[in-house]
Structure formats: structure tokens, C-alpha cells
């Protein structure tokens, strides 16, 4: 049986002296009895109920769900009842008759317990305990006319279970880790008035200004009392059994005997005259409903409050009220009245069709989503957050474009406007400012620089991956801190997860799953692991202690993780579902946030699925981003970055090493950073964007150019009646039979380029046809064009060799070399210092001819004399050494004196 936490305030009508202000003192009081999943209302003139299930009793039950009620309170003037349900984590409201059951608060709660009503302002107070440790709790206040809630006491330690209010004094009491705590109803002036760690219940006596509480002592419970300031503490009744739900009525105090199932009473001052009042029989709690229990002795300081969101009573006589803000917002420091959004707020972003909804994490209330509809958007397919610009990047499945949406200015900008087929996954490298996405129609992965707008096909299923078992790419995750890119692919029998460098290289398979359903890939910032989500479970890679499995009721459409919670959407509801990933699994039940604001919007398709992302402006996360960008090789914030002209991507390794990439039809220059335009060969077709394709790909039924110009004019139709010049730039020839346009440079090249049996491009190839500028026309019977630079290069390029039969000597003489170069007869240019250097540099060796005459070299010059003397000296020394060697060999007596080398040299000279 669940333990109930109760407070009960009851007063005798005979001794009641307060003004009720529109209350009816003659109205019969009622006993509110809490069942496991029902609330019963019992008339006050009935006593000694033995069995509350007796249908003949005046008991009026109404069902509020299948979960146990934790606590209950009421608003006597408006005849309303409020109760908390800790399993569904919801605060409910209904009339005393059980009608109009509504949800007051169902979002952001962990373990709602004690609940109390402020009958002056109409606010609801309750305790929300932490589930992960049970050592701290928040004291929450909510307006009862809306979904606005705030926290008045943050992270109070201890098993806080009950709360009691005295709105006339503006103070409240609760049991905390230090004992019985007292504070203003605005959370100020907190103090421990009774030191104890065993208080489990607390209530107050408004008439006597005393508090009462049940305290455990050596396995037994005692009923204690003290004044509001903690003085005059005493044990009223030593209870020998487990007891709960203490309350005061007239001169009596009541409590619930949990073991005997009785509600008992005694004198509230002396503890004498203990008697049994009601047979309880397994119920969970009770309240006595009457307006006399809620006297009003002061005006409502919040009636004409200037607060923009929430107003509470304050104990201060000079400032009787105080303004509060919902979670995620703060008071304006200037006026302390208006709430503004926190700079470092973190939000959950949900996208459905062309509507974006945002919710501040840890919000408490019901309707906590802010909704914005984006014009000119058809249906959002993917959505991610760019923390560098504080923008959302989204793909539109209808316009087939990728946009950037500024959250503050509401401006929409096109990032990728063409050749976007079906984006099935998207992620961002914010450090390098690169956007990655899966182009599902082409089954490839593309990347684009957000600075230069250069896009490159990074990975292709047909070429970069083993696609024999993989049919489609489904998930993508970019992790700059790990310098890694993760992609999932799904086939008929299995799904694979691959790891790449951010440059698209060094693929490795890290997981194979026995499923043919696409999976969702996400990155968990908290654990630093990759998270994959299938139809039935969530798993982390590598496996950690946080790894867990649970069954989804419906297949998830998208998933995000924030702190210890996992949020997901499915295809068949407009709910955001979440649960805790904590190891305390017995409280980890699925909970739903109903997006009721969408129910009346007929333009939104319920079954279209909702995509999600996390808008994280946490200051610490932004600081981590700043540090990474400062050392990222591709970041614009790094002064030592690799200055790629178009696109910079990270490679692997321990250091951030940048790799430059070029778009289609560009190649890297020798500096490894600058992309230069690639020119097409004569036998290739040039697309409008400069891409080169082979003639075999021209009019083959498959577009190879981005603008499809290689297939536009293929076949005879109405469109082909236009001149070939009209459909793209350049000069073209129209084939006679098929009407296809081909480049004029393909005419009379010996190969029929018109399809089928149409050989009109090779007919009438006579000398009247001319070659394009920059080409040489061969003297063949058909038109053959070669590059002008190939003429007189010693190689026969024309079929008849006419390119080498021209007056090549005269032609080469006309070829000029730069001033500091020597012109060879064959047209080659060599540097002048290579002339007369003893080496053949020109083909006809003219660089070594007539060197003495051309360059006036004289043998009488000083340099020649020096060289001659040096050679003569070397010859003399060699002769002397030979003579000495021969004499020793013949053993001829040698004079007994040393012959100096210098002396021998002198004798020889003389």
C-alpha cells in the first residue's frame, strides 16, 4: 500500500471567529477520502463508516485514473479539489462533485508529493522530489488559472514529504533535512525552527499559531507540537504504531492509524481522550472540506499585481508580494516584474510540417511549447541547430531545398537551392562550419562549407561503400571532438554502422545489426558515446553502464537525449514521449507531452512524424565550442588555420589536421589549398558548371550534368526544333536523323557521335569546314582538328602527318621565347645558362654550336691561362710519383738523403 503524505486543516464552527468573505458557514462539512485510484466525498453528518465501499453509504466516488493518489487539497470557495499522482507525475483538478477533471501540471515533474492551496492568491504549492537520489526536492508554486509554474525553494535536502501554508501570515512549513523548516511563501527567510531528522508529516493550527508533526523515534512515532518559531516544543501523544495524516479540528487532533485502518482523535493540547472516529479500511488519506478552514484576514496583494507571470505572497510588511518567472526565464533586473528569457537557455525543438515548437527543458506546467509557423516551407524533413550563428538548419521535402532559419529575426535563407533530392539525415560540424547530409535519392553523403557555400559529394553508396548488402543510407552523426563521422546503412537482412574521418576517408565497420529497419543515430554529449535507436531499444556505443534496453509502444520517428532523459516522437501521434535513462528503472515510465495546440490546426498532418533537435545555449557548452574552434584547423577563429579556398575538412589523428577539398570540375593546385578550374579534353563534353563527361555518357538516358544538359536535346521532339545554340552555351551541331545536339568539335573526327545509324556528323567532311579557334585543321579528306600547340612538335598527330609537314622551321622561328631564354630550332625554350654548357639541351644541339664565335671566348684570357697552368702542375706531380714507384720496385740503391718534393720540382723545371 502506498504511503500517503497529508495535511489537514479543520476548525470547529462553534469557535470560528474569522471572516469567510463570501463563504457559507452553515454549509455542511464534507470528508474527502482518498482511495488508490478514486476520490470519495462523504457528508459530514455520517460517522462510524465501517466500509467505504458500501453502496448504501452517502459516499460519492469518482475515478481519476489507475494510479495511486499521493496527496490532496481543496479550494472551498470555488468547490475544487486538487490532488497529486506520483506515478503519472501529474497534478489534477476537479469539482467537489467529481466533474471537469483536468490536468493542472503534467510536465517537468519528477515525484510530486505534498500539495497545499493558497486560498488568498489561488496559487498551488507542492513538493517535487528528485528520483535519482531521493535526497533533495524543489518546492514549486503554480498559478491555478494557467500552466505557469516556478520554483520558490531550490534543491531542499531531505525526504521532504509535506507542506503547510498560512497565507494570512505569508509563511509556509515543511519537513527538511535539518528538521521542520519555515520560510516566507516566496521562499525567503528560510530557517530551521525544530531540529530533527525524523519528521515525516507537518500541519498547522491557524487558531493557536502552532505546528504539529509526526516524528519517528526508535521505531515508534510521536505526535509533537511547537509554536511557529519552534519554541514550546512538546510531545502531545506517544504513538505506538505507524501513523500518518495529522490534522487539527476544533480542540482535537486527528491522525491515521496505518495498521488498524482507523482515523483516531485526541485532545490537541494534552493528548488525552484518545478515541476512534472512523473505520479507514485501506484508504490513503483524508481531508475535511469546509470554507471555515480557509479564513481570509488580509487583502490579496497579487490581485492587481504588476508581475508578468507569477505572483506570490511575501512575509515582508513593506513588500507584501513578489514576482516569479517560469523555469528558463529570469526577472528583469531593472523592474523585478517582467520575465525575460535566459541567455543560456536550452530548449527542445520539435518540427511538424512547417511549424516549429520550442520548449525550455525543465519547464513545469502543461502548455509549455511556443509555436512558430514558417511561411514558404512545405514540410520539414530534417532539422538541426547551428550554435555558431544561433540558427536552425532545416530541409524541406517539398521544395527540395535546405534553409537556415534565424530564431530571433524569423528570417529564412536558402543554403542549398538545387540538386537536393531527399534529405534523410543531416548534422553539422560547428567547429569547422561544415554541413553534412544524406541525399537519399542519390544515396550519397554531401558536405558543404557554410562560409563559402562549396559543396562536395563525400561518400557514395555505389562506390565508397560495399553496397551489396546495403540498400539505403539512413542515419548520420558528426562528432568534431572525435574527428569522426558516423553513418548507418540498411539492407535486406542487416543494418551496418560505419565510422569515417570527417574528410570521408578511412571507413571502418563498428556495428552490424540483425534488422532490416532504418535506425536513428545520435550523439550523447553527456557520456561521449554514439547512441543508436531501433524499433525496440536504445543502445550506446561503446557499451557503458548507461546502456539499457526498453520496448517502444510504437516505432520512434526521431530521438534526442538531454541530460538523463530520452525524448522521442512516433508516426501516429502529436505527442512528445520521454522517459528517464537513469538506472532507477522502477520510476522510469514513459510519459507524454501532448501538443494540444496542434489539434485544431487542420494544416498539420497528424501522421507525418515530427523531427527534433536540441537548442543548447548553455554557457559551458558555448565555452567548449569556443575552445574547440580556436584550435580547429578549419575554423575561421583559428589564425593558424589551413586556408583552403573552397572547403576544409578534418582528417583523423590526434591533432586537428585540415584537408582541402574542391568542388566538381576543380582540382587542387600545387599549394594544396587553392582550387583551380579543370578544363575538358576535346573528346569530352563540357557541362554548364564546367564538369567534364565522356562522349559515351552524352545522351545515354542518364543525366550526368547537374542541369541535365547532356540529356536535354536527345531525340526529335518539339523542344528540339530550337537551335542547338539555345539550350546551352557554345557551338553545336544537330544530328539530321535524331535531332541530337553534339559539340561541333566532334564533327568529322572519324567517329560517328550521332546515335543509332545517324552518321550525319561524319558526312560531307571536306576542306570547307573549319576548326574552332585554337585548333589546327589536318589535310585529311575528313575534318580532323588538333590543338595548335601540337603542330611541329616532332610527333605526328594528324592521320596524314600534315601537322609535321608544314614549314616547321619558319614556324618555329616565329615562336618567341622570353628574354632570358634561348630559342631552339624545334621551338623549345631553354634557360640561357644552359647554352654552351657541354650538354645537349636542344633537339638539334644548336645550343652547343659555334660557342667560341657566338660568345667571343679567347684562349688568351686570364681564365684560360690559369686553367692551363693548373693542368700542367698536376701532370708533373703524377710523373714524379710514377718514377719513385718504379725505382723502389727495381731495388736500386737510393742516396742516403731525402729528396724533397719541392726540390725535385725545381730540378725538373730547370
CSV table of C-alpha atoms in Angstrom, one decimal, residues 269-528:
chain,number,residue,atom,x,y,z
A,269,UNK,CA,-3.3,20.2,23.9
A,270,UNK,CA,-3.0,17.3,26.3
A,271,UNK,CA,-3.2,14.2,24.1
A,272,UNK,CA,-5.9,12.8,26.4
A,273,UNK,CA,-9.2,11.2,25.4
A,274,UNK,CA,-7.9,9.1,22.5
A,275,UNK,CA,-10.8,7.7,20.6
A,276,UNK,CA,-11.5,6.0,17.2
A,277,UNK,CA,-13.5,8.3,14.9
A,278,UNK,CA,-13.8,6.4,11.6
A,279,UNK,CA,-13.1,3.0,10.2
A,280,UNK,CA,-10.5,3.6,7.5
A,281,UNK,CA,-10.3,0.2,5.8
A,282,UNK,CA,-7.3,0.7,3.5
A,283,UNK,CA,-7.9,4.2,2.2
A,284,UNK,CA,-4.9,6.5,1.7
A,285,UNK,CA,-5.8,9.9,3.2
A,286,UNK,CA,-8.5,12.3,4.1
A,287,UNK,CA,-9.4,16.0,4.2
A,288,UNK,CA,-12.3,17.8,5.8
A,289,UNK,CA,-13.8,20.2,3.3
A,290,UNK,CA,-15.3,23.5,4.6
A,291,UNK,CA,-14.8,27.1,3.9
A,292,UNK,CA,-14.1,27.7,7.6
A,293,UNK,CA,-10.8,26.0,7.1
A,294,UNK,CA,-9.6,28.8,4.8
A,295,UNK,CA,-10.1,32.1,6.5
A,296,UNK,CA,-9.1,35.4,4.9
A,297,UNK,CA,-7.6,38.1,7.2
A,298,UNK,CA,-5.8,40.2,4.6
A,299,UNK,CA,-6.3,41.6,1.1
A,300,UNK,CA,-4.8,39.8,-1.8
A,301,UNK,CA,-1.5,41.5,-2.6
A,302,UNK,CA,-1.4,39.8,-6.1
A,303,UNK,CA,-4.9,41.0,-7.2
A,304,UNK,CA,-3.6,43.9,-9.2
A,305,UNK,CA,-0.1,42.6,-9.4
A,306,UNK,CA,2.3,44.1,-12.0
A,307,UNK,CA,4.0,40.7,-12.3
A,308,UNK,CA,4.2,39.5,-15.9
A,309,UNK,CA,3.9,35.8,-14.9
A,310,UNK,CA,3.6,34.6,-11.3
A,311,UNK,CA,2.9,36.5,-8.1
A,312,UNK,CA,3.2,35.1,-4.5
A,313,UNK,CA,2.6,36.4,-1.0
A,314,UNK,CA,5.6,37.7,0.8
A,315,UNK,CA,6.1,37.8,4.6
A,316,UNK,CA,7.6,41.3,4.4
A,317,UNK,CA,5.2,44.1,5.6
A,318,UNK,CA,6.8,46.6,3.2
A,319,UNK,CA,6.8,44.3,0.1
A,320,UNK,CA,3.7,42.1,0.5
A,321,UNK,CA,4.1,40.3,-2.8
A,322,UNK,CA,6.9,39.0,-5.0
A,323,UNK,CA,7.2,38.2,-8.8
A,324,UNK,CA,8.4,34.8,-10.1
A,325,UNK,CA,9.2,33.5,-13.5
A,326,UNK,CA,8.7,30.1,-15.2
A,327,UNK,CA,11.7,27.8,-15.4
A,328,UNK,CA,14.0,29.1,-18.2
A,329,UNK,CA,13.1,32.8,-17.6
A,330,UNK,CA,14.5,35.4,-15.2
A,331,UNK,CA,13.2,38.6,-13.8
A,332,UNK,CA,14.3,41.8,-15.4
A,333,UNK,CA,16.9,43.2,-13.1
A,334,UNK,CA,15.6,46.8,-13.6
A,335,UNK,CA,11.9,46.4,-12.7
A,336,UNK,CA,11.8,43.0,-11.0
A,337,UNK,CA,8.4,42.5,-12.5
A,338,UNK,CA,8.8,41.3,-16.1
A,339,UNK,CA,10.2,38.0,-17.1
A,340,UNK,CA,12.8,37.6,-19.9
A,341,UNK,CA,14.2,34.5,-21.4
A,342,UNK,CA,17.5,33.3,-20.0
A,343,UNK,CA,20.5,33.9,-22.3
A,344,UNK,CA,21.8,30.4,-21.6
A,345,UNK,CA,18.5,28.6,-22.0
A,346,UNK,CA,18.5,25.1,-23.5
A,347,UNK,CA,15.4,24.1,-25.5
A,348,UNK,CA,13.8,21.1,-27.1
A,349,UNK,CA,12.9,21.9,-30.7
A,350,UNK,CA,10.1,20.0,-32.4
A,351,UNK,CA,9.3,20.4,-36.1
A,352,UNK,CA,6.0,19.3,-37.7
A,353,UNK,CA,5.3,20.2,-41.4
A,354,UNK,CA,6.0,24.0,-41.5
A,355,UNK,CA,5.7,24.6,-37.7
A,356,UNK,CA,8.5,24.8,-35.2
A,357,UNK,CA,7.7,24.3,-31.5
A,358,UNK,CA,10.2,25.0,-28.7
A,359,UNK,CA,10.1,24.0,-25.0
A,360,UNK,CA,12.5,25.1,-22.3
A,361,UNK,CA,13.9,21.9,-20.7
A,362,UNK,CA,12.9,21.5,-17.0
A,363,UNK,CA,9.8,23.6,-17.7
A,364,UNK,CA,6.9,22.9,-15.3
A,365,UNK,CA,3.3,23.2,-16.4
A,366,UNK,CA,1.0,22.0,-19.1
A,367,UNK,CA,1.2,24.0,-22.4
A,368,UNK,CA,5.0,24.7,-22.3
A,369,UNK,CA,5.6,24.9,-26.0
A,370,UNK,CA,6.0,28.1,-28.0
A,371,UNK,CA,4.9,27.6,-31.6
A,372,UNK,CA,6.1,29.4,-34.8
A,373,UNK,CA,4.9,28.8,-38.4
A,374,UNK,CA,7.4,29.4,-41.1
A,375,UNK,CA,6.0,30.7,-44.4
A,376,UNK,CA,7.3,29.3,-47.7
A,377,UNK,CA,8.1,26.0,-46.1
A,378,UNK,CA,6.3,22.9,-47.3
A,379,UNK,CA,7.3,20.1,-44.9
A,380,UNK,CA,10.4,20.0,-42.7
A,381,UNK,CA,12.3,16.7,-43.3
A,382,UNK,CA,15.3,17.2,-41.0
A,383,UNK,CA,16.3,19.9,-38.5
A,384,UNK,CA,19.5,20.6,-36.6
A,385,UNK,CA,20.8,23.5,-34.5
A,386,UNK,CA,23.8,25.7,-35.5
A,387,UNK,CA,25.3,27.1,-32.3
A,388,UNK,CA,27.8,29.3,-34.2
A,389,UNK,CA,25.0,31.5,-35.6
A,390,UNK,CA,22.2,30.5,-33.2
A,391,UNK,CA,20.1,29.4,-36.1
A,392,UNK,CA,18.2,26.3,-37.2
A,393,UNK,CA,19.1,24.5,-40.4
A,394,UNK,CA,16.2,22.5,-41.9
A,395,UNK,CA,15.5,20.6,-45.1
A,396,UNK,CA,12.2,20.9,-47.0
A,397,UNK,CA,10.9,17.7,-48.6
A,398,UNK,CA,8.5,19.6,-50.9
A,399,UNK,CA,10.7,22.4,-52.2
A,400,UNK,CA,13.8,20.2,-52.0
A,401,UNK,CA,15.9,22.8,-50.5
A,402,UNK,CA,18.0,23.3,-47.4
A,403,UNK,CA,17.3,26.5,-45.4
A,404,UNK,CA,18.8,28.4,-42.4
A,405,UNK,CA,16.2,29.9,-40.1
A,406,UNK,CA,17.2,32.8,-37.7
A,407,UNK,CA,15.3,32.2,-34.5
A,408,UNK,CA,15.3,35.8,-33.3
A,409,UNK,CA,14.7,37.7,-36.6
A,410,UNK,CA,12.5,35.0,-38.1
A,411,UNK,CA,14.4,35.3,-41.3
A,412,UNK,CA,14.6,32.3,-43.7
A,413,UNK,CA,17.6,32.0,-46.0
A,414,UNK,CA,18.3,29.3,-48.7
A,415,UNK,CA,21.5,27.4,-48.1
A,416,UNK,CA,21.2,24.8,-50.8
A,417,UNK,CA,18.8,25.6,-53.6
A,418,UNK,CA,19.3,22.9,-56.2
A,419,UNK,CA,20.1,19.2,-56.7
A,420,UNK,CA,18.7,18.3,-53.2
A,421,UNK,CA,16.8,15.1,-53.7
A,422,UNK,CA,15.6,13.6,-50.4
A,423,UNK,CA,17.5,14.5,-47.2
A,424,UNK,CA,17.2,11.6,-44.9
A,425,UNK,CA,19.8,12.7,-42.4
A,426,UNK,CA,21.7,15.9,-41.5
A,427,UNK,CA,24.3,17.0,-39.0
A,428,UNK,CA,26.8,19.8,-38.6
A,429,UNK,CA,30.4,20.3,-37.7
A,430,UNK,CA,30.1,23.7,-35.9
A,431,UNK,CA,33.8,24.0,-35.3
A,432,UNK,CA,34.7,23.8,-39.0
A,433,UNK,CA,31.3,25.3,-40.0
A,434,UNK,CA,30.5,22.4,-42.4
A,435,UNK,CA,27.1,20.9,-43.0
A,436,UNK,CA,26.8,17.2,-43.8
A,437,UNK,CA,23.7,15.5,-45.1
A,438,UNK,CA,22.5,12.3,-46.7
A,439,UNK,CA,21.0,12.7,-50.2
A,440,UNK,CA,18.6,9.8,-50.1
A,441,UNK,CA,17.6,10.0,-53.8
A,442,UNK,CA,21.2,9.6,-54.9
A,443,UNK,CA,22.3,7.5,-51.9
A,444,UNK,CA,25.4,9.7,-51.2
A,445,UNK,CA,26.7,11.9,-48.4
A,446,UNK,CA,27.4,15.5,-49.2
A,447,UNK,CA,29.2,18.2,-47.3
A,448,UNK,CA,29.0,22.0,-47.7
A,449,UNK,CA,31.0,24.8,-46.2
A,450,UNK,CA,28.7,27.3,-44.5
A,451,UNK,CA,31.3,30.0,-45.2
A,452,UNK,CA,32.0,29.5,-49.0
A,453,UNK,CA,28.8,27.5,-49.8
A,454,UNK,CA,31.0,25.0,-51.6
A,455,UNK,CA,29.5,21.5,-51.7
A,456,UNK,CA,31.2,18.2,-52.4
A,457,UNK,CA,30.0,14.6,-52.7
A,458,UNK,CA,31.9,13.0,-49.9
A,459,UNK,CA,30.7,9.4,-49.9
A,460,UNK,CA,28.7,7.4,-52.5
A,461,UNK,CA,26.9,4.2,-51.7
A,462,UNK,CA,27.8,2.7,-55.1
A,463,UNK,CA,31.5,3.5,-55.0
A,464,UNK,CA,32.6,4.3,-51.4
A,465,UNK,CA,30.7,1.5,-49.6
A,466,UNK,CA,30.1,-2.2,-50.0
A,467,UNK,CA,26.6,-1.8,-51.2
A,468,UNK,CA,26.0,-5.5,-52.0
A,469,UNK,CA,24.1,-5.8,-48.7
A,470,UNK,CA,23.2,-2.2,-48.1
A,471,UNK,CA,20.3,-0.6,-50.0
A,472,UNK,CA,19.9,2.8,-48.4
A,473,UNK,CA,21.7,5.2,-46.0
A,474,UNK,CA,19.6,6.2,-43.0
A,475,UNK,CA,21.5,7.9,-40.2
A,476,UNK,CA,24.4,10.4,-39.9
A,477,UNK,CA,26.2,11.9,-36.9
A,478,UNK,CA,29.1,14.3,-36.9
A,479,UNK,CA,31.4,14.4,-33.8
A,480,UNK,CA,34.1,17.0,-34.3
A,481,UNK,CA,35.7,16.3,-30.9
A,482,UNK,CA,36.4,12.7,-32.0
A,483,UNK,CA,37.2,13.9,-35.6
A,484,UNK,CA,34.7,11.3,-36.8
A,485,UNK,CA,31.6,10.8,-39.0
A,486,UNK,CA,29.2,8.0,-38.3
A,487,UNK,CA,26.8,6.7,-40.9
A,488,UNK,CA,24.3,3.9,-40.9
A,489,UNK,CA,23.1,1.9,-43.9
A,490,UNK,CA,20.2,-0.6,-44.1
A,491,UNK,CA,19.8,-3.6,-46.3
A,492,UNK,CA,17.5,-6.6,-46.7
A,493,UNK,CA,18.9,-8.6,-43.8
A,494,UNK,CA,21.0,-6.3,-41.7
A,495,UNK,CA,22.0,-2.7,-40.9
A,496,UNK,CA,25.6,-1.6,-40.6
A,497,UNK,CA,27.1,1.4,-38.8
A,498,UNK,CA,30.3,2.8,-40.2
A,499,UNK,CA,32.9,5.3,-38.9
A,500,UNK,CA,34.8,7.7,-41.2
A,501,UNK,CA,37.1,10.6,-40.8
A,502,UNK,CA,35.3,13.9,-41.3
A,503,UNK,CA,37.0,14.0,-44.7
A,504,UNK,CA,35.1,10.9,-45.7
A,505,UNK,CA,38.1,8.6,-45.7
A,506,UNK,CA,39.3,5.6,-43.6
A,507,UNK,CA,36.0,3.7,-43.3
A,508,UNK,CA,35.6,1.1,-40.6
A,509,UNK,CA,32.5,-1.0,-39.7
A,510,UNK,CA,31.8,-0.7,-36.0
A,511,UNK,CA,28.5,-2.5,-35.7
A,512,UNK,CA,26.3,-4.9,-37.6
A,513,UNK,CA,22.7,-5.3,-36.5
A,514,UNK,CA,20.2,-8.0,-37.5
A,515,UNK,CA,17.5,-5.7,-38.6
A,516,UNK,CA,16.2,-4.5,-42.0
A,517,UNK,CA,14.6,-1.4,-40.5
A,518,UNK,CA,16.4,2.0,-40.7
A,519,UNK,CA,17.9,3.2,-37.4
A,520,UNK,CA,18.4,6.6,-35.9
A,521,UNK,CA,21.9,7.7,-34.9
A,522,UNK,CA,22.5,10.4,-32.3
A,523,UNK,CA,25.5,11.6,-30.2
A,524,UNK,CA,25.2,11.7,-26.4
A,525,UNK,CA,27.2,14.7,-25.2
A,526,UNK,CA,27.0,13.5,-21.6
A,527,UNK,CA,28.6,10.1,-22.0
A,528,UNK,CA,30.5,10.9,-25.2
